[in-house]
mmCIF file of C-alpha atoms and ligand atoms in Angstrom:
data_model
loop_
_atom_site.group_PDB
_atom_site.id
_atom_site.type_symbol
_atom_site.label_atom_id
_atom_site.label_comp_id
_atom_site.label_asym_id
_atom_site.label_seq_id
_atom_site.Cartn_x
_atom_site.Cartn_y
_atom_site.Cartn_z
ATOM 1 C CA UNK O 255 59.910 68.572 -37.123
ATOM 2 C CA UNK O 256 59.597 64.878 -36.085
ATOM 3 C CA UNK O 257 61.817 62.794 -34.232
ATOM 4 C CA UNK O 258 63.558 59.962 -36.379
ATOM 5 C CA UNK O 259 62.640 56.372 -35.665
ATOM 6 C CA UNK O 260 66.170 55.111 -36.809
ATOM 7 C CA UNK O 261 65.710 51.200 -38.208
ATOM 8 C CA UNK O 262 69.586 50.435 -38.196
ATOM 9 C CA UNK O 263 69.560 50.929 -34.717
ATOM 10 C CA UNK O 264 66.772 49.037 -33.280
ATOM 11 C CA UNK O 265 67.501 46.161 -35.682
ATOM 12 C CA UNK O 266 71.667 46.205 -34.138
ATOM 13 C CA UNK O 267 70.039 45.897 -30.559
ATOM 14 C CA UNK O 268 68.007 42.871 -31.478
ATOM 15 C CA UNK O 269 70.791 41.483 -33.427
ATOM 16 C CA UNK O 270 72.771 41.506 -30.514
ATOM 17 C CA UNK O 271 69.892 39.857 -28.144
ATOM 18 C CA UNK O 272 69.884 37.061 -30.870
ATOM 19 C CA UNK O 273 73.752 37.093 -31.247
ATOM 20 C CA UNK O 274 74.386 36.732 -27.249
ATOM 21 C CA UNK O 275 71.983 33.630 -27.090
ATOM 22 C CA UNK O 276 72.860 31.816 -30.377
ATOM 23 C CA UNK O 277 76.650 31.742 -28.598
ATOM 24 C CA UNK O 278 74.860 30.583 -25.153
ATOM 25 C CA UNK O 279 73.410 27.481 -27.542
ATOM 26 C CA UNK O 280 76.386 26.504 -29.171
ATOM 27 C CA UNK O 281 78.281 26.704 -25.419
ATOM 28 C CA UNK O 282 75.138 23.844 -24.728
ATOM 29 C CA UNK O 283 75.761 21.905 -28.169
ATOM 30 C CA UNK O 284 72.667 23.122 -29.899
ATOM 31 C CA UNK O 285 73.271 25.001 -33.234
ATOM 32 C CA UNK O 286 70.904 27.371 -35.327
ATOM 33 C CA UNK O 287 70.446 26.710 -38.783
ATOM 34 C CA UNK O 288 68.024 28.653 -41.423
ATOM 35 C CA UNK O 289 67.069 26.880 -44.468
ATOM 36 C CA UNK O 290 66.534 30.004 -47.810
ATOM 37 C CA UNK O 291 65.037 28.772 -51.334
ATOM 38 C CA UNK O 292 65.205 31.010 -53.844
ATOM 39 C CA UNK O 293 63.391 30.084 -57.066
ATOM 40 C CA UNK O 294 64.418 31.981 -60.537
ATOM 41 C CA UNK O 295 66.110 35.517 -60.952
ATOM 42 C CA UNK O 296 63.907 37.890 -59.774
ATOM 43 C CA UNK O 297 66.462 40.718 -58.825
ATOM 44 C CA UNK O 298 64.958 41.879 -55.706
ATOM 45 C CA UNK O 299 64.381 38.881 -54.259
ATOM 46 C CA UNK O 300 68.572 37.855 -54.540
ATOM 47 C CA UNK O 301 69.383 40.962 -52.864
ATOM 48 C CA UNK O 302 66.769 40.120 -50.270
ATOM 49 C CA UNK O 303 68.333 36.396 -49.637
ATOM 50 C CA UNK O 304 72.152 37.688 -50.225
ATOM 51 C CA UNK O 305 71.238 39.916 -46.845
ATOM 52 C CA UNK O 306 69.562 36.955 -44.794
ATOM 53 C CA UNK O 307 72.637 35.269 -45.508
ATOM 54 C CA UNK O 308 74.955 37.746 -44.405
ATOM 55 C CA UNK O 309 72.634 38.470 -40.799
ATOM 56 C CA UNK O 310 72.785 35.108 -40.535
ATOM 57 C CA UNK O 311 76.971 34.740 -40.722
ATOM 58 C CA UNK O 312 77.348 37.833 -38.629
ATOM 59 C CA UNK O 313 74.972 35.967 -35.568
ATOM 60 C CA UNK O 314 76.485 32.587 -35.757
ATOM 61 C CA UNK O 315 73.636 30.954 -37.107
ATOM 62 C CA UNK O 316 73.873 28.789 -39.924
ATOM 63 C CA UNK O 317 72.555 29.315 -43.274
ATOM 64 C CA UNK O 318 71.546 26.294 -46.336
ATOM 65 C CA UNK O 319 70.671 28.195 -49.573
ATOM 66 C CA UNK O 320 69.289 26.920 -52.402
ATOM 67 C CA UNK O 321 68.932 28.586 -55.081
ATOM 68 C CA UNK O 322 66.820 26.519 -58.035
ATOM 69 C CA UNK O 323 65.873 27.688 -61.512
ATOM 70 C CA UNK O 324 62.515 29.384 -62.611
ATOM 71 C CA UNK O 325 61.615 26.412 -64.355
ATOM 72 C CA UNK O 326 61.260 24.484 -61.228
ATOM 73 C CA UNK O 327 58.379 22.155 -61.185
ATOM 74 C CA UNK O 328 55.833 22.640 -57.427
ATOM 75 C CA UNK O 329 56.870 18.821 -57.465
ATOM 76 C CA UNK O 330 60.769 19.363 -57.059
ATOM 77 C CA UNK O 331 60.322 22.406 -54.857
ATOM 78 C CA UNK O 332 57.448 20.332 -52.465
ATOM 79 C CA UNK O 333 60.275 17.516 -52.064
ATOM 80 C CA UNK O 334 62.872 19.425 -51.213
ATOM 81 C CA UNK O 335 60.737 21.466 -48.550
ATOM 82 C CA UNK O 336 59.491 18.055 -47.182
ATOM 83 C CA UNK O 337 63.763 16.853 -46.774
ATOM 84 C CA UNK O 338 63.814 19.937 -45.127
ATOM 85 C CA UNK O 339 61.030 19.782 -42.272
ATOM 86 C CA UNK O 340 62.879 16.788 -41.462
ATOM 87 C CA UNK O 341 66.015 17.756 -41.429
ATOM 88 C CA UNK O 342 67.635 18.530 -37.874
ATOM 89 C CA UNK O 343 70.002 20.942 -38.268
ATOM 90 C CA UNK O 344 67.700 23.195 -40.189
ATOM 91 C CA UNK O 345 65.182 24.745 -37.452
ATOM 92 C CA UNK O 346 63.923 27.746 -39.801
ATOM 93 C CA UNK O 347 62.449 27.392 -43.571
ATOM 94 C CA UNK O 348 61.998 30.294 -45.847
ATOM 95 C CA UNK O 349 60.725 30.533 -49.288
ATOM 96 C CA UNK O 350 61.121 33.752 -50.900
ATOM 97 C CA UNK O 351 58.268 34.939 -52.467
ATOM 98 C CA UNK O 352 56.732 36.005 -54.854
ATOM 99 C CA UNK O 353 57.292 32.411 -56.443
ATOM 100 C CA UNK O 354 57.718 32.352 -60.491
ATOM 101 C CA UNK O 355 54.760 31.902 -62.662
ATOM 102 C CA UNK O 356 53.693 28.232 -62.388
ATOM 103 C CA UNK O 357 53.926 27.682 -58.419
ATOM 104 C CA UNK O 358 51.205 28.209 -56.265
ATOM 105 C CA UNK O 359 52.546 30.690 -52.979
ATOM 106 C CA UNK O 360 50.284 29.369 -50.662
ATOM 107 C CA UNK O 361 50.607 25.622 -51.508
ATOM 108 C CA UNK O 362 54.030 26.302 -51.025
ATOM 109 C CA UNK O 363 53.877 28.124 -47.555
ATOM 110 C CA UNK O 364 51.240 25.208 -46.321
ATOM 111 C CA UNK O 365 54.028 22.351 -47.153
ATOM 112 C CA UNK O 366 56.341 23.791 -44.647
ATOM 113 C CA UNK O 367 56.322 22.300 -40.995
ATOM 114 C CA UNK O 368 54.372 25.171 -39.127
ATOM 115 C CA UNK O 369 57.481 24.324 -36.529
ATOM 116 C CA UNK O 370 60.265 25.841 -38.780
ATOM 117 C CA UNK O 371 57.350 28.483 -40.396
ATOM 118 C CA UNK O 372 60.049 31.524 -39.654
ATOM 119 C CA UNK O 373 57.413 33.609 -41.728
ATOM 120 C CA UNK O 374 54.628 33.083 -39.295
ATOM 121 C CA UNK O 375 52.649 32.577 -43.077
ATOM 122 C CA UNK O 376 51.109 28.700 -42.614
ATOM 123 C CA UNK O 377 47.671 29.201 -41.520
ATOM 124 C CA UNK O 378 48.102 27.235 -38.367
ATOM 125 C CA UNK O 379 50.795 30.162 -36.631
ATOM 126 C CA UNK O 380 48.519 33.060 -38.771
ATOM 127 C CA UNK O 381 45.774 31.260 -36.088
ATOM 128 C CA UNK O 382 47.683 31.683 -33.731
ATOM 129 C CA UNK O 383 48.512 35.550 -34.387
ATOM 130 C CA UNK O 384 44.445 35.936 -34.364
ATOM 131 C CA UNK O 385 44.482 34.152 -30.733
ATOM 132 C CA UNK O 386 47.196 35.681 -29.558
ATOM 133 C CA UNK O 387 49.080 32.468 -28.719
ATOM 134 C CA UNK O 388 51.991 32.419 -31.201
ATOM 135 C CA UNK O 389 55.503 32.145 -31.417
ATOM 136 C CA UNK O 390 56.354 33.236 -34.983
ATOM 137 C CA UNK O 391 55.324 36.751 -35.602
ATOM 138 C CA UNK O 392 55.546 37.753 -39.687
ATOM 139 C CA UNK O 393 58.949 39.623 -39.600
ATOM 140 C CA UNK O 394 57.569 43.146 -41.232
ATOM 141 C CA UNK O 395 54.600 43.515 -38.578
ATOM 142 C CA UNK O 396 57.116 42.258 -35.181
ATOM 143 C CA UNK O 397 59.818 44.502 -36.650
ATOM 144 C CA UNK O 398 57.221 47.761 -36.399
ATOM 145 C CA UNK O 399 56.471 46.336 -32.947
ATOM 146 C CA UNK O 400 60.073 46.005 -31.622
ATOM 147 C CA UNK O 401 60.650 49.661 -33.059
ATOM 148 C CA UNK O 402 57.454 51.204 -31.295
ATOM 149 C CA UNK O 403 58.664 49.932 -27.797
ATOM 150 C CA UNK O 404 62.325 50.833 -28.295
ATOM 151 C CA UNK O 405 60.793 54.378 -28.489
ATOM 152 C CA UNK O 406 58.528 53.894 -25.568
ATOM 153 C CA UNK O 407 55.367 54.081 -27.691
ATOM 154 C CA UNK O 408 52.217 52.508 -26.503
ATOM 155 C CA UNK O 409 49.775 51.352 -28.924
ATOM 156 C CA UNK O 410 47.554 50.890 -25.659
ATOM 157 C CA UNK O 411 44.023 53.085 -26.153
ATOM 158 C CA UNK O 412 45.379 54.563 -29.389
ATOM 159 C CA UNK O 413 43.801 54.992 -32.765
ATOM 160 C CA UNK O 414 46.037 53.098 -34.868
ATOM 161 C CA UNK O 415 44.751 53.477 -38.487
ATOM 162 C CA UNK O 416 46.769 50.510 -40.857
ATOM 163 C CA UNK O 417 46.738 51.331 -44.864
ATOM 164 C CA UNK O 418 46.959 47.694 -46.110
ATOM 165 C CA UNK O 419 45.299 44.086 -45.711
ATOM 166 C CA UNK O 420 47.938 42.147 -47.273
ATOM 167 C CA UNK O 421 48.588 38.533 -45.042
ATOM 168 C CA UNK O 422 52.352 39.353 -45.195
ATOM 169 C CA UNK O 423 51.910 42.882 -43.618
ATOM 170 C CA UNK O 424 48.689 44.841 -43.143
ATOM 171 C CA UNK O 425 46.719 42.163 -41.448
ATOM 172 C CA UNK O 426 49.412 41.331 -39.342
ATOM 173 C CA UNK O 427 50.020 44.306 -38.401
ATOM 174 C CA UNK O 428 46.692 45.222 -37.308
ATOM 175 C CA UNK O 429 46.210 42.043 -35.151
ATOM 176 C CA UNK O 430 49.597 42.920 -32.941
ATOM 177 C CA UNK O 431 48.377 46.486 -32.455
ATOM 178 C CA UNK O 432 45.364 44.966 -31.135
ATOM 179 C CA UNK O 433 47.244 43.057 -29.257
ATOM 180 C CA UNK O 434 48.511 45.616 -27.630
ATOM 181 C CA UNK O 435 44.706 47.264 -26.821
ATOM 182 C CA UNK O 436 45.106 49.620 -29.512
ATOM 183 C CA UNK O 437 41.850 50.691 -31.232
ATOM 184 C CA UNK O 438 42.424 49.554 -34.741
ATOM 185 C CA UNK O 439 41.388 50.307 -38.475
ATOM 186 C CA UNK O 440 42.504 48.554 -41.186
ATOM 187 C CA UNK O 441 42.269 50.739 -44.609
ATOM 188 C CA UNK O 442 42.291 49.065 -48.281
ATOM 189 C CA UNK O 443 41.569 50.485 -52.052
ATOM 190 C CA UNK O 444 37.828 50.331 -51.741
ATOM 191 C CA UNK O 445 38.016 52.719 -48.223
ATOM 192 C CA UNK O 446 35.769 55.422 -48.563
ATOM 193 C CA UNK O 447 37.347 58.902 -47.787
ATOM 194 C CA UNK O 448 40.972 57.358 -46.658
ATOM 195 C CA UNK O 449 42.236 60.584 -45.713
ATOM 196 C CA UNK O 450 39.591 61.782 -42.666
ATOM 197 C CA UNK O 451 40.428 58.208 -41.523
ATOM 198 C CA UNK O 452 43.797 58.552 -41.654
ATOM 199 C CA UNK O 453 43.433 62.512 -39.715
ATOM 200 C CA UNK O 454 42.263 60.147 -36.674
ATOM 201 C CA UNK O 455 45.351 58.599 -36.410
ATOM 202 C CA UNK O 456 47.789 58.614 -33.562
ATOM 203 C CA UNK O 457 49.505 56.002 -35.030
ATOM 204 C CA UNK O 458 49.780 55.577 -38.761
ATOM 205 C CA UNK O 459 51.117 52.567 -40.673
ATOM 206 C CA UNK O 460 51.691 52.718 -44.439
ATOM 207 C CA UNK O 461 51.438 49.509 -46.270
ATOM 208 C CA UNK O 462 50.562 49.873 -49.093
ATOM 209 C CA UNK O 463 53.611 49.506 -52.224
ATOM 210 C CA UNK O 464 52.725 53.098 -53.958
ATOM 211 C CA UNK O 465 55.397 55.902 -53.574
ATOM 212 C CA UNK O 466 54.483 58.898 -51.373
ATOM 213 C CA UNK O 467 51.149 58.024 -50.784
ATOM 214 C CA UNK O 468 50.709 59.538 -47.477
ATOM 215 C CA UNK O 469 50.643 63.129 -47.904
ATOM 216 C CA UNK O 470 51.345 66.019 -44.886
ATOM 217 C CA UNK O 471 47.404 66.301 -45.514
ATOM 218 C CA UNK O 472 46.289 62.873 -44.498
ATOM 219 C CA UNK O 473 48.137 62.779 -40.834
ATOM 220 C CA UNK O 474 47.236 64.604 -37.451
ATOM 221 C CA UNK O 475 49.457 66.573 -36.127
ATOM 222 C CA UNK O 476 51.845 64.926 -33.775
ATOM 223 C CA UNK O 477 50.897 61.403 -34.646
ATOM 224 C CA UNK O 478 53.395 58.415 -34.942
ATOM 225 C CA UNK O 479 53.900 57.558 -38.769
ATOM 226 C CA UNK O 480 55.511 54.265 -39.920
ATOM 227 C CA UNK O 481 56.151 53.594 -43.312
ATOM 228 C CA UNK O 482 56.656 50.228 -44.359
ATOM 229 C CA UNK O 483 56.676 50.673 -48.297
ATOM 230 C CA UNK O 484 59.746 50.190 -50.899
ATOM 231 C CA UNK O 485 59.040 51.416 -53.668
ATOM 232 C CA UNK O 486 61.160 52.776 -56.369
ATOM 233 C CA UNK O 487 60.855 56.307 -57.944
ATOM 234 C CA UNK O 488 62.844 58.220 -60.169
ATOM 235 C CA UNK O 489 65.531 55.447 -59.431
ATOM 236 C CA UNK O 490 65.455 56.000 -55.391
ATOM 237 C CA UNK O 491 64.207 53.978 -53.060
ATOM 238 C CA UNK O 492 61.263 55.690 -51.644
ATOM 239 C CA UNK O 493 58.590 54.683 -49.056
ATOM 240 C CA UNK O 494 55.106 55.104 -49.032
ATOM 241 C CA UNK O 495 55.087 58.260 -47.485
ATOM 242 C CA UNK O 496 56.363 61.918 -48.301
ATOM 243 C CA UNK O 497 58.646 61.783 -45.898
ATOM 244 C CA UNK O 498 59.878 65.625 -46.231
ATOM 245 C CA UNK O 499 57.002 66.959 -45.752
ATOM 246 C CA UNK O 500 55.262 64.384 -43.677
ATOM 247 C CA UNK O 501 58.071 64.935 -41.025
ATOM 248 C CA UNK O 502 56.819 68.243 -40.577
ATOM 249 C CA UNK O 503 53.481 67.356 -38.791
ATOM 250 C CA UNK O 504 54.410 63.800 -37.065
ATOM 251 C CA UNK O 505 55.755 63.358 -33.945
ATOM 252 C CA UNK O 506 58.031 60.329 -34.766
ATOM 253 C CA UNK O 507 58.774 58.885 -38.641
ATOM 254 C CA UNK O 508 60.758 56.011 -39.924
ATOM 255 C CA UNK O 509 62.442 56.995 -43.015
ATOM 256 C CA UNK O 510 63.067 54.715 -45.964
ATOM 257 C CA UNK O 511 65.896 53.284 -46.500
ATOM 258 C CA UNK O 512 66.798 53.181 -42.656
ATOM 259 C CA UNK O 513 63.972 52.448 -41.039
ATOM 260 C CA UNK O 514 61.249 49.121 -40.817
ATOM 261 C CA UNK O 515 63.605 47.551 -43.725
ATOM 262 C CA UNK O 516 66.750 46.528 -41.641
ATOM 263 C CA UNK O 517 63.834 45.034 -39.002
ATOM 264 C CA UNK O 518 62.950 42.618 -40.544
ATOM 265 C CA UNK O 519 65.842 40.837 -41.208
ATOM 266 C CA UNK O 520 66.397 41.109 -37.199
ATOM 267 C CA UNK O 521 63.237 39.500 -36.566
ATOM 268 C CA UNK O 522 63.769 36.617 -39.477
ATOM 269 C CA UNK O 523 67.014 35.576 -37.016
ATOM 270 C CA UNK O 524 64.860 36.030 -34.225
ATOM 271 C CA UNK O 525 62.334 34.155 -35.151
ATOM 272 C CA UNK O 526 64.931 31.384 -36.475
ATOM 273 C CA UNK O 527 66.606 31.275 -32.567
ATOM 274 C CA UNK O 528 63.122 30.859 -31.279
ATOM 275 C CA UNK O 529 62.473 27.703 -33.553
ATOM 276 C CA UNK O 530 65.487 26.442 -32.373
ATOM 277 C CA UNK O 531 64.921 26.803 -28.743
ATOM 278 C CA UNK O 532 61.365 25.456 -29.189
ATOM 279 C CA UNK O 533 62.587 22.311 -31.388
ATOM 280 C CA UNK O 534 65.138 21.556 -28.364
ATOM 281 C CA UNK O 535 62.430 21.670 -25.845
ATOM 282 C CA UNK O 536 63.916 25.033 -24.306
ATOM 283 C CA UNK O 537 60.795 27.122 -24.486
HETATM 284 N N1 LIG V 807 59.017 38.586 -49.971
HETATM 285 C C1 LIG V 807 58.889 39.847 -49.488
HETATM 286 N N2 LIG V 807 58.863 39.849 -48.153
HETATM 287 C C2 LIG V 807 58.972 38.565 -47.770
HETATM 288 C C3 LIG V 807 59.033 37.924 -46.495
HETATM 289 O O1 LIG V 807 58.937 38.543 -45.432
HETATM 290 N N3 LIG V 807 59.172 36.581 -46.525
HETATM 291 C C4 LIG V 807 59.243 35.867 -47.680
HETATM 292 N N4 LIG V 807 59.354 34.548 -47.594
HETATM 293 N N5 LIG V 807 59.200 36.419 -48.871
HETATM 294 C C5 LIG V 807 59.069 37.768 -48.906
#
């Protein structure tokens, strides 16, 4: 029986962090502001926005929504990202994705100043993740991070197998586990025999949007198992991994809901304080 890595409260202590030094930057004059553009109805992707909006009332930091119709033309949404990057009170720009049929995601994520890139998605920060130099970390991949060191788990010397390649998560991921000298594997669809690599784990990441994927079978006893997926089954949200019986044989799990999902939120408003302090020359 595994130890619970518990999401609500890792995400409450960096909520806090942020909270405390938003209110030291309004004491100095300097407010925090996160620009949000959602584009058409896709349901998940309101509830997703409604909750950045609501992290970032509860920390002081202001939010700008817009939400524009499905039918919006790249044109309309490439002008109003460009008023944006200029604007000063906005220090943070995120575009929801996926983006309805029509717009182009990456065109998109390359029109917004790299400076207010609160996704870490343009290619000039995802550089920087592959130097090692970067300010923005992708808020999925920093919110695993944040919860491993809570927990006083070192990636350092470990075999840290990642199921995923996706830019938003799995390659992220692996690059900060590197980061921290972990021995790395990143696992896809066309991985021959997934499961003995998965047995060499000590520290397993699931990315990879299919419901209970990780079975008891595919993890080492004792290893640390992180599962990043939402997926829905039977009308539940469910992870990638079988968490009941999965828990049996790991030494620490996140569940889902409750676990990497409240993270990243944190590390959206963390990200968003550290654009502001960089855009007022404080870092
Ligand atoms: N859609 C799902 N996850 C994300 C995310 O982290 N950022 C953005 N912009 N869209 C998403």
């Amino acid at each position: 029986m595994s130890n619970l890595i518990d999401g609500k409260i890792v995400s409450a202590a960096v909520k806090d962090r942020v909270k405390a030094e938003v209110a030291e930057l309004k004491e100095k004059g300097i407010s925090v502001g996160l620009a949000v553009i959602l584009v058409g109805e896709d349901p998940a992707s309101k509830i997703y926005v409604a909750n950045k909006k609501k992290a970032c009332e509860d920390l002081g930091i202001k939010s700008f929504e817009y939400v524009l119709p499905a039918d919006t033309t790249q044109e309309q949404l490439l002008s109003l990202i460009n008023t944006l990057n200029q604007e000063k009170n906005v220090n943070g720009i995120l575009c929801q994705l996926p983006l309805p049929k029509g717009l182009d995601d990456q065109t998109v994520i390359n029109a917004i100043s790299a400076q207010k890139d609160v996704d870490a998605f343009h290619p000039a920060n995802v550089g920087k993740i592959m130097i090692g130099d970067y300010d923005f970390v992708p808020c999925t991949p920093a919110g695993v991070m944040e919860m491993l060191k809570y927990y006083d788990i070192s990636p350092e010397g470990k075999e840290c197998v990642v199921i995923g390649r996706s830019n938003i998560v799995g390659k992220p991921m692996s690059m900060l586990l590197l980061h921290k000298n972990g021995t790395v594997t990143t696992c896809h669809s066309r991985t021959v025999d997934l499961k003995e690599v998965c047995l060499r784990a000590d520290i397993l990441v699931a990315a990879v949007g299919k419901a209970k994927f990780v079975t008891a079978d595919m993890v080492k006893p004792g290893a640390v198992v992180i599962d990043v997926g939402m997926n829905r089954a039977d009308g539940k949200l469910c992870g990638d991994v079988d968490f009941d019986t999965v828990k049996e044989k790991a030494s620490y799990i996140t569940p889902v809901p409750g676990g990497v999902g409240p993270m990243t939120i944190a590390m959206l408003m963390q990200n968003t304080l550290t654009a502001a302090k960089k855009q007022n020359g404080l870092i």
